[in-house]
Amino acid sequence: MVPLQYYLLFSAAMFCIGVFGVLARRNALVYLMSVELMLNAANVVFVASSAHYGTISGQVFSLFTMALAAAEVAVGVGIVLVAYRNFKDIDITNPTSMRW
């Protein structure tokens, strides 16, 4: 059995890579993938702690997080498509020109 600390370290690394992707990139698709990476890091912690403590609650939280991630991707890709149609680019700094 793999110790819980390894899962937590792996999840922390995944989350840090996701935070770096959100902060350093301007591409909207990379931004969405980075948010997905952070949500998957949380899922790893939920499932690992669920297996470690012998409960099913972490797996249930993980399923809810997956449903949230699917909804976030659906809305996010819709927004990216509309932004691409209007600006011919998926740079997240361009839609700031839509302000009043």
mmCIF file of C-alpha atoms in Angstrom:
data_model
loop_
_atom_site.group_PDB
_atom_site.id
_atom_site.type_symbol
_atom_site.label_atom_id
_atom_site.label_comp_id
_atom_site.label_asym_id
_atom_site.label_seq_id
_atom_site.Cartn_x
_atom_site.Cartn_y
_atom_site.Cartn_z
ATOM 1 C CA MET A 1 0.000 0.000 0.000
ATOM 2 C CA VAL A 2 1.271 3.437 -0.921
ATOM 3 C CA PRO A 3 1.475 5.870 2.024
ATOM 4 C CA LEU A 4 -0.899 8.827 2.084
ATOM 5 C CA GLN A 5 2.003 11.293 2.049
ATOM 6 C CA TYR A 6 2.966 10.252 -1.488
ATOM 7 C CA TYR A 7 -0.531 10.988 -2.733
ATOM 8 C CA LEU A 8 -0.525 14.339 -0.966
ATOM 9 C CA LEU A 9 2.861 15.236 -2.451
ATOM 10 C CA PHE A 10 1.690 14.217 -5.932
ATOM 11 C CA SER A 11 -1.499 16.229 -5.504
ATOM 12 C CA ALA A 12 0.411 19.287 -4.291
ATOM 13 C CA ALA A 13 2.691 19.090 -7.329
ATOM 14 C CA MET A 14 -0.316 18.818 -9.661
ATOM 15 C CA PHE A 15 -1.988 21.759 -7.963
ATOM 16 C CA CYS A 16 1.159 23.894 -8.196
ATOM 17 C CA ILE A 17 1.495 23.123 -11.907
ATOM 18 C CA GLY A 18 -2.137 24.150 -12.351
ATOM 19 C CA VAL A 19 -1.619 27.414 -10.451
ATOM 20 C CA PHE A 20 1.428 28.157 -12.588
ATOM 21 C CA GLY A 21 -0.614 27.542 -15.728
ATOM 22 C CA VAL A 22 -3.351 29.904 -14.563
ATOM 23 C CA LEU A 23 -0.933 32.660 -13.578
ATOM 24 C CA ALA A 24 1.601 32.424 -16.403
ATOM 25 C CA ARG A 25 -0.432 31.698 -19.529
ATOM 26 C CA ARG A 26 -2.760 33.925 -21.512
ATOM 27 C CA ASN A 27 -4.297 31.265 -23.714
ATOM 28 C CA ALA A 28 -7.857 30.533 -22.615
ATOM 29 C CA LEU A 29 -7.645 26.821 -23.407
ATOM 30 C CA VAL A 30 -4.468 26.418 -21.346
ATOM 31 C CA TYR A 31 -6.199 28.369 -18.596
ATOM 32 C CA LEU A 32 -9.124 25.894 -18.628
ATOM 33 C CA MET A 33 -6.764 22.917 -18.651
ATOM 34 C CA SER A 34 -4.890 24.373 -15.679
ATOM 35 C CA VAL A 35 -8.117 24.756 -13.717
ATOM 36 C CA GLU A 36 -8.956 21.146 -14.563
ATOM 37 C CA LEU A 37 -5.535 20.096 -13.305
ATOM 38 C CA MET A 38 -6.179 21.852 -9.996
ATOM 39 C CA LEU A 39 -9.586 20.162 -9.669
ATOM 40 C CA ASN A 40 -8.004 16.773 -10.402
ATOM 41 C CA ALA A 41 -5.407 17.437 -7.712
ATOM 42 C CA ALA A 42 -8.254 17.915 -5.259
ATOM 43 C CA ASN A 43 -9.816 14.668 -6.503
ATOM 44 C CA VAL A 44 -6.577 12.798 -5.811
ATOM 45 C CA VAL A 45 -6.605 14.072 -2.221
ATOM 46 C CA PHE A 46 -10.281 13.140 -1.777
ATOM 47 C CA VAL A 47 -9.832 9.594 -3.071
ATOM 48 C CA ALA A 48 -6.529 9.003 -1.282
ATOM 49 C CA SER A 49 -7.893 10.161 2.055
ATOM 50 C CA SER A 50 -11.008 8.092 1.481
ATOM 51 C CA ALA A 51 -8.911 4.987 0.897
ATOM 52 C CA HIS A 52 -6.635 5.774 3.831
ATOM 53 C CA TYR A 53 -9.429 6.291 6.358
ATOM 54 C CA GLY A 54 -11.679 3.576 4.958
ATOM 55 C CA THR A 55 -14.686 5.783 4.230
ATOM 56 C CA ILE A 56 -16.542 6.459 1.024
ATOM 57 C CA SER A 57 -17.142 10.173 1.601
ATOM 58 C CA GLY A 58 -13.990 11.236 -0.263
ATOM 59 C CA GLN A 59 -15.068 9.310 -3.331
ATOM 60 C CA VAL A 60 -18.494 10.958 -3.202
ATOM 61 C CA PHE A 61 -16.872 14.409 -3.004
ATOM 62 C CA SER A 62 -14.677 13.420 -5.926
ATOM 63 C CA LEU A 63 -17.736 12.558 -8.018
ATOM 64 C CA PHE A 64 -19.274 15.939 -7.239
ATOM 65 C CA THR A 65 -16.015 17.626 -8.176
ATOM 66 C CA MET A 66 -15.978 15.762 -11.494
ATOM 67 C CA ALA A 67 -19.523 16.949 -12.205
ATOM 68 C CA LEU A 68 -18.471 20.502 -11.361
ATOM 69 C CA ALA A 69 -15.463 20.177 -13.667
ATOM 70 C CA ALA A 70 -17.638 18.932 -16.529
ATOM 71 C CA ALA A 71 -19.990 21.892 -16.132
ATOM 72 C CA GLU A 72 -17.038 24.281 -15.929
ATOM 73 C CA VAL A 73 -15.587 22.902 -19.152
ATOM 74 C CA ALA A 74 -18.901 23.167 -20.976
ATOM 75 C CA VAL A 75 -19.374 26.814 -19.992
ATOM 76 C CA GLY A 76 -15.693 27.644 -20.477
ATOM 77 C CA VAL A 77 -15.479 26.184 -23.971
ATOM 78 C CA GLY A 78 -18.656 28.048 -24.902
ATOM 79 C CA ILE A 79 -17.125 31.312 -23.727
ATOM 80 C CA VAL A 80 -13.884 30.553 -25.582
ATOM 81 C CA LEU A 81 -15.786 29.870 -28.801
ATOM 82 C CA VAL A 82 -17.698 33.144 -28.535
ATOM 83 C CA ALA A 83 -14.498 35.046 -27.763
ATOM 84 C CA TYR A 84 -12.764 33.432 -30.741
ATOM 85 C CA ARG A 85 -15.664 34.300 -33.003
ATOM 86 C CA ASN A 86 -15.581 37.960 -31.900
ATOM 87 C CA PHE A 87 -11.820 38.559 -31.566
ATOM 88 C CA LYS A 88 -10.233 35.851 -33.789
ATOM 89 C CA ASP A 89 -7.957 35.016 -30.874
ATOM 90 C CA ILE A 90 -8.267 33.137 -27.583
ATOM 91 C CA ASP A 91 -6.005 35.427 -25.593
ATOM 92 C CA ILE A 92 -7.777 36.140 -22.292
ATOM 93 C CA THR A 93 -6.630 39.759 -22.215
ATOM 94 C CA ASN A 94 -8.485 40.734 -25.414
ATOM 95 C CA PRO A 95 -12.062 40.691 -24.053
ATOM 96 C CA THR A 96 -11.159 43.526 -21.688
ATOM 97 C CA SER A 97 -11.805 45.808 -24.657
ATOM 98 C CA MET A 98 -15.501 44.944 -24.321
ATOM 99 C CA ARG A 99 -15.806 47.179 -21.266
ATOM 100 C CA TRP A 100 -17.891 50.336 -21.372
#
